[in-house]
Structures are given as C-alpha cells and as structure tokens.
Coordinates of C-alpha atoms and ligand atoms in Angstrom, one line a residue:
M1 CA 31.6 24.0 -7.3
F2 CA 28.0 23.5 -6.5
D3 CA 25.5 25.3 -8.7
K4 CA 22.6 24.9 -6.3
I5 CA 22.3 23.9 -2.6
L6 CA 19.1 22.8 -0.8
I7 CA 19.0 24.1 2.8
A8 CA 17.2 21.6 5.0
N9 CA 16.5 23.9 7.8
R10 CA 14.5 27.0 8.9
G11 CA 15.0 30.2 10.8
E12 CA 18.2 32.1 11.3
I13 CA 20.5 29.2 10.3
A14 CA 18.7 28.8 7.0
L15 CA 19.4 32.5 6.3
R16 CA 23.0 32.1 7.5
V17 CA 23.6 29.3 5.0
H18 CA 21.7 31.2 2.2
R19 CA 23.9 34.3 2.7
A20 CA 27.1 32.2 2.3
C21 CA 25.7 30.6 -0.8
R22 CA 24.8 34.0 -2.3
E23 CA 28.3 35.3 -1.8
M24 CA 29.7 32.2 -3.5
G25 CA 27.3 32.5 -6.5
I26 CA 25.4 29.4 -5.5
K27 CA 21.6 29.2 -6.0
T28 CA 19.5 28.2 -3.0
V29 CA 16.5 26.0 -2.4
A30 CA 14.5 26.6 0.8
V31 CA 12.3 23.9 2.2
H32 CA 9.5 24.7 4.6
S33 CA 6.6 23.4 6.5
S34 CA 3.1 24.7 5.9
A35 CA 3.5 26.8 9.0
D36 CA 6.6 28.5 7.5
A37 CA 5.2 29.6 4.2
D38 CA 5.8 33.2 5.1
A39 CA 9.2 32.7 6.7
M40 CA 12.2 34.8 5.8
H41 CA 14.2 31.9 4.6
V42 CA 11.5 31.1 2.1
R43 CA 11.4 34.7 0.9
L44 CA 15.2 35.0 0.4
A45 CA 15.8 31.7 -1.3
D46 CA 15.8 31.4 -5.1
E47 CA 13.3 28.6 -5.0
S48 CA 11.2 26.9 -2.2
V49 CA 9.4 23.7 -1.7
C50 CA 6.7 22.9 0.9
I51 CA 7.7 19.6 2.5
G52 CA 4.9 18.9 4.9
P53 CA 2.6 20.0 7.7
P54 CA 3.8 22.0 10.7
S55 CA 5.0 19.2 12.9
A56 CA 8.8 18.9 12.5
K57 CA 8.6 15.1 12.2
D58 CA 6.5 15.5 9.1
S59 CA 8.5 18.3 7.6
Y60 CA 12.0 19.3 8.6
L61 CA 12.6 15.7 9.7
N62 CA 10.8 14.2 6.7
I63 CA 13.7 12.6 4.8
P64 CA 11.8 11.4 1.7
A65 CA 10.2 14.8 1.3
I66 CA 13.6 16.5 1.5
I67 CA 15.2 14.2 -1.0
S68 CA 12.2 14.7 -3.3
A69 CA 12.6 18.4 -3.0
A70 CA 16.3 18.1 -3.9
E71 CA 15.4 16.0 -6.9
V72 CA 12.7 18.2 -8.3
T73 CA 14.8 21.3 -8.0
N74 CA 17.9 19.6 -9.3
A75 CA 20.1 20.6 -6.3
D76 CA 23.7 19.4 -6.1
A77 CA 24.1 19.4 -2.4
I78 CA 22.1 19.5 0.9
H79 CA 23.1 21.7 3.9
P80 CA 21.5 20.5 7.1
G81 CA 22.2 23.5 9.3
Y82 CA 22.1 22.5 13.0
G83 CA 19.5 20.5 14.8
F84 CA 16.9 18.5 12.8
L85 CA 18.9 16.1 10.5
A86 CA 22.3 17.7 11.0
E87 CA 23.7 14.8 13.0
N88 CA 21.6 12.0 11.7
P89 CA 24.1 9.6 10.0
G90 CA 21.2 7.7 8.3
F91 CA 20.1 10.9 6.6
A92 CA 23.7 11.7 5.5
D93 CA 23.9 8.1 4.0
I94 CA 20.6 8.6 2.1
V95 CA 21.6 12.0 0.8
E96 CA 24.8 10.5 -0.7
E97 CA 23.0 7.4 -2.0
H98 CA 20.7 9.7 -4.0
G99 CA 23.7 11.4 -5.6
F100 CA 23.7 14.6 -3.6
V101 CA 26.6 15.9 -1.5
F102 CA 25.9 16.1 2.2
I103 CA 27.5 19.3 3.4
G104 CA 29.0 17.8 6.6
P105 CA 31.4 15.1 7.6
H106 CA 31.5 11.5 6.3
P107 CA 28.4 9.8 7.7
N108 CA 30.6 7.3 9.6
H109 CA 32.2 10.2 11.6
I110 CA 28.7 11.4 12.5
R111 CA 27.8 7.9 13.6
M112 CA 31.0 7.5 15.6
M113 CA 30.6 10.8 17.5
G114 CA 26.9 10.0 18.2
D115 CA 28.0 6.9 20.1
K116 CA 29.6 8.6 23.2
L117 CA 31.6 5.4 24.1
A118 CA 32.9 4.9 20.5
A119 CA 33.7 8.7 20.4
K120 CA 35.6 8.6 23.7
S121 CA 37.7 5.6 22.7
A122 CA 38.5 7.0 19.3
V123 CA 39.5 10.5 20.5
K124 CA 41.5 8.9 23.4
A125 CA 43.4 6.8 20.8
A126 CA 43.9 10.0 18.8
G127 CA 45.6 11.7 21.7
L128 CA 42.8 13.7 23.5
P129 CA 42.6 13.8 27.3
V130 CA 39.4 12.1 28.6
V131 CA 37.7 12.0 32.0
A132 CA 38.7 9.0 34.2
G133 CA 36.1 6.2 33.8
C134 CA 35.2 3.2 31.6
D135 CA 35.3 2.9 27.8
Q136 CA 32.7 0.1 27.7
A137 CA 29.1 0.0 28.7
L138 CA 28.6 -1.1 32.4
V139 CA 27.6 -4.7 32.8
N140 CA 26.1 -4.7 36.3
A141 CA 26.1 -2.8 39.7
N142 CA 28.9 -4.8 41.2
E143 CA 31.2 -3.9 38.3
A144 CA 30.0 -0.3 38.5
R145 CA 30.8 -0.2 42.3
R146 CA 34.3 -1.7 41.7
L147 CA 35.0 0.9 39.0
A148 CA 33.6 3.8 41.1
E149 CA 35.9 2.6 44.0
S150 CA 38.9 2.9 41.8
I151 CA 38.1 6.3 40.3
G152 CA 36.6 7.7 43.5
Y153 CA 33.1 9.1 44.3
P154 CA 31.2 11.0 43.1
V155 CA 30.8 9.4 39.7
L156 CA 28.5 10.2 36.9
L157 CA 26.5 7.6 34.9
K158 CA 26.0 8.7 31.3
P159 CA 23.9 7.2 28.4
A160 CA 26.1 5.9 25.6
A161 CA 23.7 7.0 23.0
G162 CA 23.0 10.3 24.7
G163 CA 24.5 13.7 24.6
G164 CA 23.1 17.0 25.7
G165 CA 22.8 15.9 29.3
T166 CA 19.6 13.8 29.2
G167 CA 19.6 10.9 31.6
M168 CA 22.8 11.5 33.5
K169 CA 22.9 10.4 37.1
V170 CA 25.4 11.5 39.8
V171 CA 26.3 8.7 42.3
R172 CA 27.8 9.8 45.6
E173 CA 28.2 6.5 47.4
P174 CA 28.1 2.7 46.8
G175 CA 24.7 2.3 48.3
A176 CA 23.1 4.5 45.6
M177 CA 24.7 2.6 42.7
N178 CA 22.1 0.0 42.0
D179 CA 19.1 2.3 41.9
A180 CA 21.0 4.9 39.9
L181 CA 22.1 2.3 37.3
V182 CA 18.6 1.0 36.9
A183 CA 17.2 4.5 36.5
A184 CA 19.9 5.6 34.1
R185 CA 19.4 2.5 31.9
T186 CA 15.6 2.9 31.9
E187 CA 15.9 6.6 30.9
A188 CA 18.5 5.9 28.3
K189 CA 16.4 3.2 26.7
A190 CA 13.3 5.4 26.7
S191 CA 15.1 8.5 25.4
F192 CA 17.5 7.0 22.9
G193 CA 16.4 3.4 22.3
N194 CA 19.6 2.2 23.7
G195 CA 20.0 1.4 27.4
D196 CA 23.8 1.3 27.5
V197 CA 25.3 3.4 30.3
F198 CA 28.9 4.3 31.1
M199 CA 30.7 5.9 34.0
E200 CA 33.0 8.9 34.5
K201 CA 34.5 10.7 37.5
F202 CA 32.0 13.5 38.3
L203 CA 33.6 16.9 37.9
R204 CA 31.8 19.1 40.4
S205 CA 32.9 22.4 39.0
A206 CA 34.1 23.0 35.5
R207 CA 33.8 25.2 32.5
H208 CA 32.5 24.1 29.1
I209 CA 35.2 25.0 26.6
E210 CA 34.9 24.0 23.0
I211 CA 37.4 24.1 20.1
Q212 CA 36.2 24.9 16.6
V213 CA 38.0 22.9 13.9
L214 CA 37.9 23.0 10.1
A215 CA 39.3 20.1 8.1
D216 CA 39.4 19.1 4.4
G217 CA 39.7 15.3 4.9
Q218 CA 43.0 15.5 3.0
G219 CA 45.2 16.0 6.0
N220 CA 44.8 19.8 6.4
V221 CA 43.2 20.8 9.7
V222 CA 43.1 24.1 11.5
H223 CA 41.5 25.2 14.8
L224 CA 39.8 28.5 15.2
G225 CA 40.3 28.9 18.9
E226 CA 37.9 28.2 21.7
R227 CA 34.4 29.2 22.9
D228 CA 33.4 29.4 26.5
C229 CA 29.8 28.0 26.7
S230 CA 29.6 27.5 30.4
L231 CA 26.4 29.7 30.7
Q232 CA 23.7 27.1 30.2
R233 CA 20.3 26.4 31.7
R234 CA 19.0 22.8 31.5
H235 CA 21.7 22.1 28.9
Q236 CA 20.6 25.0 26.7
K237 CA 23.3 27.6 26.1
L238 CA 22.3 31.2 26.7
V239 CA 25.6 33.1 26.2
E240 CA 28.8 32.1 24.5
E241 CA 32.1 34.0 24.3
T242 CA 35.6 33.9 22.8
P243 CA 38.2 33.9 24.1
S244 CA 37.3 32.2 27.3
P245 CA 38.1 34.5 30.3
A246 CA 39.5 31.4 32.0
V247 CA 42.0 30.1 29.4
N248 CA 45.4 31.6 28.9
A249 CA 47.2 31.8 25.6
A250 CA 49.7 29.0 26.3
D251 CA 46.9 26.6 27.3
R252 CA 44.8 27.6 24.3
D253 CA 47.6 27.0 21.8
A254 CA 48.5 23.7 23.4
L255 CA 44.9 22.4 23.4
G256 CA 44.3 23.7 19.9
E257 CA 47.4 21.8 18.7
T258 CA 46.3 18.6 20.4
V259 CA 42.9 18.8 18.9
V260 CA 44.2 19.5 15.4
T261 CA 46.5 16.4 15.6
A262 CA 43.6 14.3 16.9
V263 CA 41.2 15.5 14.2
R264 CA 43.8 14.8 11.5
R265 CA 44.4 11.3 12.9
L266 CA 40.6 10.6 12.7
G267 CA 40.6 11.7 9.0
Y268 CA 37.7 14.1 9.7
R269 CA 36.3 16.4 7.1
G270 CA 34.2 19.5 7.6
V271 CA 33.6 21.9 10.5
G272 CA 33.5 20.3 13.9
T273 CA 33.5 21.3 17.5
V274 CA 35.4 19.3 20.2
E275 CA 33.9 19.9 23.6
F276 CA 35.8 19.8 26.8
L277 CA 35.2 20.3 30.5
Y278 CA 38.0 22.5 32.0
A279 CA 38.6 21.9 35.7
D280 CA 41.6 22.6 37.9
G281 CA 43.7 23.7 34.9
A282 CA 43.1 20.5 32.9
F283 CA 40.9 19.8 29.9
Y284 CA 38.8 16.6 29.5
F285 CA 37.0 15.7 26.3
I286 CA 33.3 15.1 26.6
E287 CA 31.8 15.1 23.1
M288 CA 32.4 16.1 19.5
N289 CA 29.7 17.8 17.5
T290 CA 29.9 17.1 13.8
R291 CA 27.9 20.1 12.6
L292 CA 28.0 23.9 12.3
Q293 CA 27.0 25.2 15.8
V294 CA 24.6 27.9 16.9
E295 CA 27.4 29.9 18.4
H296 CA 29.8 29.8 15.4
P297 CA 29.4 33.6 14.9
V298 CA 31.6 34.5 17.9
T299 CA 34.5 32.5 16.2
E300 CA 33.8 34.3 12.9
M301 CA 33.9 37.7 14.6
V302 CA 37.4 37.2 16.1
T303 CA 38.9 35.3 13.1
G304 CA 37.2 37.0 10.2
I305 CA 36.7 33.5 8.6
D306 CA 33.3 32.6 7.1
L307 CA 32.8 29.1 8.5
V308 CA 29.8 28.2 6.3
R309 CA 31.8 29.2 3.2
E310 CA 34.7 27.0 4.3
Q311 CA 32.3 24.2 5.1
I312 CA 30.8 24.3 1.6
L313 CA 34.3 24.5 0.0
V314 CA 35.6 21.4 1.8
A315 CA 32.3 19.5 1.1
A316 CA 32.9 20.2 -2.6
G317 CA 36.3 18.5 -2.3
R318 CA 38.5 21.7 -2.2
R319 CA 41.7 21.6 -0.4
L320 CA 41.7 23.9 2.7
D321 CA 43.7 26.9 1.7
L322 CA 44.2 28.1 5.3
E323 CA 47.1 27.2 7.5
Q324 CA 47.2 27.6 11.3
G325 CA 49.6 30.5 11.0
D326 CA 47.1 32.4 8.8
I327 CA 44.6 32.4 11.6
A328 CA 44.8 35.4 14.0
F329 CA 42.4 36.0 16.9
Q330 CA 41.4 39.6 17.2
G331 CA 39.6 41.0 20.2
H332 CA 36.6 39.5 21.9
A333 CA 33.2 38.4 20.9
I334 CA 30.0 37.5 22.9
E335 CA 26.7 36.0 21.7
C336 CA 23.4 36.2 23.5
R337 CA 20.7 33.8 22.3
V338 CA 17.4 35.6 22.3
N339 CA 14.5 33.2 22.7
A340 CA 10.8 33.7 22.4
E341 CA 10.3 32.8 26.0
H342 CA 9.2 34.6 29.1
P343 CA 12.4 35.9 30.8
V344 CA 11.5 34.6 34.2
T345 CA 9.4 31.5 33.7
F346 CA 10.9 30.5 30.4
A347 CA 7.4 29.7 29.1
P348 CA 7.4 29.7 25.3
S349 CA 6.0 32.9 23.8
P350 CA 5.0 32.4 20.2
G351 CA 2.9 34.9 18.3
E352 CA 3.0 38.0 16.1
V353 CA 6.1 40.2 16.3
T354 CA 4.4 43.6 15.8
T355 CA 7.6 45.6 15.6
Y356 CA 11.1 44.3 15.0
H357 CA 14.1 46.5 15.0
A358 CA 17.6 44.9 15.1
P359 CA 20.5 46.7 16.7
G360 CA 23.4 47.8 14.5
G361 CA 26.6 49.8 14.5
L362 CA 30.2 49.0 14.8
G363 CA 30.9 45.5 16.0
V364 CA 27.3 44.3 16.1
R365 CA 25.9 41.3 14.2
V366 CA 22.4 40.1 14.5
D367 CA 21.5 36.7 13.0
S368 CA 17.7 36.5 12.9
A369 CA 14.8 35.5 10.6
L370 CA 12.4 38.0 12.2
Y371 CA 10.6 40.8 10.5
S372 CA 7.8 43.2 11.7
G373 CA 4.5 41.3 11.3
Y374 CA 6.1 37.8 11.4
R375 CA 4.3 35.2 13.5
V376 CA 6.6 33.1 15.5
P377 CA 5.1 29.6 15.2
P378 CA 4.7 27.5 18.3
Y379 CA 6.1 24.3 16.7
Y380 CA 9.8 24.8 16.7
D381 CA 12.9 25.9 18.8
S382 CA 12.3 29.2 20.5
L383 CA 15.6 30.9 19.3
V384 CA 14.5 34.0 17.4
A385 CA 17.8 36.1 17.2
K386 CA 21.4 35.9 18.0
V387 CA 22.9 39.2 19.1
V388 CA 26.6 39.0 18.6
V389 CA 29.1 41.7 19.4
H390 CA 32.8 42.2 18.8
G391 CA 35.1 44.5 20.6
T392 CA 38.9 45.0 21.0
T393 CA 38.7 44.1 24.7
R394 CA 36.2 42.1 26.7
N395 CA 35.2 45.2 28.5
E396 CA 34.4 47.0 25.2
C397 CA 32.4 44.0 24.2
L398 CA 30.4 44.1 27.4
M399 CA 29.5 47.8 26.9
R400 CA 28.6 47.2 23.3
L401 CA 26.5 44.2 24.2
R402 CA 24.4 46.2 26.7
R403 CA 24.0 48.9 24.2
A404 CA 22.9 46.5 21.5
L405 CA 20.4 44.6 23.7
E406 CA 18.9 47.9 24.8
E407 CA 18.5 48.9 21.2
C408 CA 16.8 45.7 20.1
V409 CA 13.0 46.0 19.7
I410 CA 11.0 42.8 19.5
D411 CA 7.4 43.8 20.4
G412 CA 4.4 41.5 20.6
I413 CA 6.1 38.5 22.2
A414 CA 8.1 37.9 25.3
T415 CA 11.9 37.4 24.9
T416 CA 14.8 36.6 27.1
I417 CA 16.5 40.0 26.4
P418 CA 15.6 41.2 30.0
L419 CA 17.4 38.2 31.4
H420 CA 20.4 38.8 29.3
L421 CA 20.6 42.4 30.5
Q422 CA 20.5 41.3 34.1
L423 CA 23.0 38.5 33.5
I424 CA 25.6 40.7 31.8
S425 CA 25.4 43.2 34.7
S426 CA 26.2 40.6 37.3
N427 CA 29.5 40.7 39.0
E428 CA 30.3 37.1 38.1
F429 CA 29.7 37.6 34.4
V430 CA 31.6 40.9 34.4
D431 CA 34.5 39.2 36.1
G432 CA 34.3 36.1 33.9
A433 CA 34.1 34.1 37.1
Y434 CA 31.4 31.6 36.2
D435 CA 31.3 27.8 35.8
I436 CA 28.7 25.4 34.3
N437 CA 26.6 25.4 37.5
W438 CA 26.5 29.2 38.1
L439 CA 23.7 30.3 35.7
E440 CA 21.1 28.1 37.3
K441 CA 21.9 29.4 40.7
F442 CA 21.8 33.0 39.3
I443 CA 18.4 32.4 37.8
A444 CA 17.0 30.7 41.0
G445 CA 18.4 33.5 43.2
Ligands
MV4_1 C1 30.0 15.9 32.9 C2 29.9 16.8 34.0 C3 30.7 16.5 35.1 N1 31.5 15.5 35.1 N2 30.9 14.9 32.9 C4 26.3 17.7 30.4 C5 26.0 17.5 28.9 C6 27.0 16.5 28.4 N3 27.4 16.9 27.1 C7 28.1 16.4 29.4 N4 27.6 17.1 30.5 C8 28.3 17.1 31.7 N5 29.3 16.1 31.8 C9 31.6 14.7 34.0 N6 32.4 13.7 34.0 C10 29.0 17.8 33.9 C11 28.2 18.0 32.8 C12 27.3 19.1 32.8 C13 27.5 20.2 31.9 C14 28.5 20.2 31.0 C15 28.7 21.3 30.1 C16 27.9 22.4 30.2 C17 26.9 22.4 31.1 C18 26.7 21.4 32.0 C19 25.6 21.4 32.9 C20 25.5 20.3 33.8 C21 26.3 19.2 33.7

C-alpha cells in the first residue's frame, strides 16, 4: 500500500481525499497556489508545497510543479480529485513516467473517453445502448443532411472533443444544416482545438441518469446504482439524488448489469461514471467520466461504501473484494451544491466568510473546506459546500434537506442556499417530476 499520496487539488475534494488517506494510514501532501496558503486542505495535510501563483494554469494545472512537489516529498502516488488534471491523459502519462502511481484509470481509457466518438464506438461494441446517429466525424453538409433525413429531425451536432455541452447545435430542418455545421465546427475548433463534429438524434425531453462503477482492471466490476443529475443550469449540476425517482428497480438492475458487462469488456480500472439520457423508458449512453465525481457522496450514503478508499485500493493493484451481491442500496440521498454565487443572478461572490456553521445531525453530511474567517478566493470554481442528506424514504430526505439548509450559516458572501430552498419546495421537485430542461425554466420563471 502507498505510504504517501500527493493530492493535486484544492477545496472540499482535497479534504475528501485526505480523509480517506488518513483512515487508511496513508500520509498526505497538499499542493496549493499562493492564494490558497491558508486553505483548509493545506492545514489538514501532513505536508504542503506551494506550486505557483493564483491562476490555476500556473498552479493546479502546472504539471512540472506538481511532479516536482511529488519528487521532493517522496510521494508514491498522485490523486487528481475532479476537475483540473483529473481527466488529462497526458498528465496521467507523465505521472507514471516519473514512477508515481496515478490514482485513476489507465491513461488510454481517459484518452478514449475524452474523444466522444471513440468512446461511443467503444461502448457500443461493449454492449451499451447509444443514441441514433453517426460514429464518424461529419464530412460535409450534404452527408449531414442525408444522415439527418434517415434518423429524423431534430438532430444535434456535437463536438467530438467536447463534453459538458459546449458547442452543441440543434438542427430542426435541412435548410439550417449548413450554417449549424459551420458554427459547430468553428466553436469546436476554438474551444477544444479539434473541429470534428458528429450527429445524434436530438432527444427533446430526457433525464440525466448516471451509473457509478468500480473496477479493479482484473475482471472484477461492480456498479453502485444510479444518480439522477437532471437538475442542471448551463451544464452545471445543482442537485443530485439517488435513487432516481424515475427509474424502477427492474430497469436499474438491468442497466447496472449491462454497464458492468461493458466496463469489464473495456478492461477499465478505477472508479467511473457512465452517463445516460433516459427518455421514453430507454437509456442512451452519452459519456463516460473517468474520475471521481462531485456527486459521489449520494452513492456513498446509500451504499455505505467509501469510494475514495476503493479507488486508492484498486490503484494500488488490490483485487476488488466486493461482489455485486454485497452491495445493498439503503434509503435515499440528495446532494445540494452550495456555490459562492448570488442566488438570483449567479454572479460569483468571493470574499471573507465571517461566520461558518455547518448543519449536522442524523443523516447529514457536509463536505466543505470552509471555516469562519476563510476568504473564498475569486480564482477558482465557486463550489464551497456540498450538503448531502440521507433518509429512509425520499420524503424523509426532503424534510431533512430543508432542515439542514436552514441550519447552514455562511455569512459574509452570497450563496445559492436560498435557491436550493426554493427549488426543493417546488411541486415538480417534490414529485420528482423534472427533466434536464426543467430547472432553467424554473429559474427563469
Ligand atoms: C444530448 C441531449 C439531447 N439529445 N444528446 C449535454 C451535455 C453533454 N454531456 C450531453 N448533453 C446533451 N446531449 C442528445 N442526443 C441533451 C443534452 C443536454 C443535457 C444532458 C444532460 C443534462 C443536462 C443537459 C442539458 C441540456 C442538454
């Protein structure tokens, strides 16, 4: 087992990884920018190294500085958290070339899943259902119109190197194809450095359902159920829950089994999330994330499994000692992402947190790096806390969530807590009757 892990991240996820390491008897190294010298992740770690100035590109994305930090502290492995370098296959390669273990999948699996066309072909061959469309980049508008005619309008143009929703274009009729294709290619080239675009049938109404998997790369794969992440604004998730109010037990088991088989066929190792759109009773693969995700705690709450611990164990070459039959799903869990943003305008709200008081009590978990007197820097993601609740039923979970959000004190900055309180009181949320388009309408209304 590793003696020391360098955590190449900041904020709540750096704490989350540190906590798993501590419980496993593994020492931790924090890295930080000059703006984060007083951050909680730096205080908790056994050692810390400043890796650069505030700008993420010069610090948390500064590969040579991170490798040097691992070398001078004699770390065995590097955990990337989520965001920053977590899905950068070049980083994973460099980590391994320098003799450290990258706590994540094989770099080639990160690379494959980062290429949306390669990912789609691979998972389709491995048995996952995909959305009707092409599995090659589009060549020209004529070909695109022929394909759209055969799958039926509306269709969606997606960047092959994309993900996260940037640069997608809905095309509703043949006359709009040429301009949409030119625009999609230009945006894809500008955003991702690769102008390749592919086409799918556009699903007008769907839910975002994702399956958590855990694999040891030795043929042992389990799934840990689904998360419903349909509540998104501009491709940023606000609330996640498990189980999904829209998926029945038979469909969950069937999808889980299909995903486990596919992940085993791919030879995948580590934690992973397979994302689907769920429309009219059918699941369609959209992407696979090759990292630990922000919303992993809801899965931990209902399964009791420490995903970071498992991730570290399989990265160290341990055989997975869980079987599917060992995994039981108990009750319901919901996560609210609390951002340092104005709850109406979503304008960022960095600054000093004068008072911080986290909610507690039965079934409440708060993952946060805040403390009273902490200054939220303006340079990074605005997530400041994840309020996660567990209950025996969804209804109990909802009552507990309201109670926990009301108990939470984050003075000095604006947060999205008031929006969460409004959201969880809406009829649609209470009834679980929402899709991926609902939240934006709710906010606008
Ligand atoms: C889609 C879609 C409808 N039809 N694909 C957005 C992010 C990227 N990961 C995939 N996305 C979508 N792909 C087809 N064929 C609608 C979306 C989408 C979406 C998906 C999940 C959660 C929120 C979303 C919000 C807008 C659009």
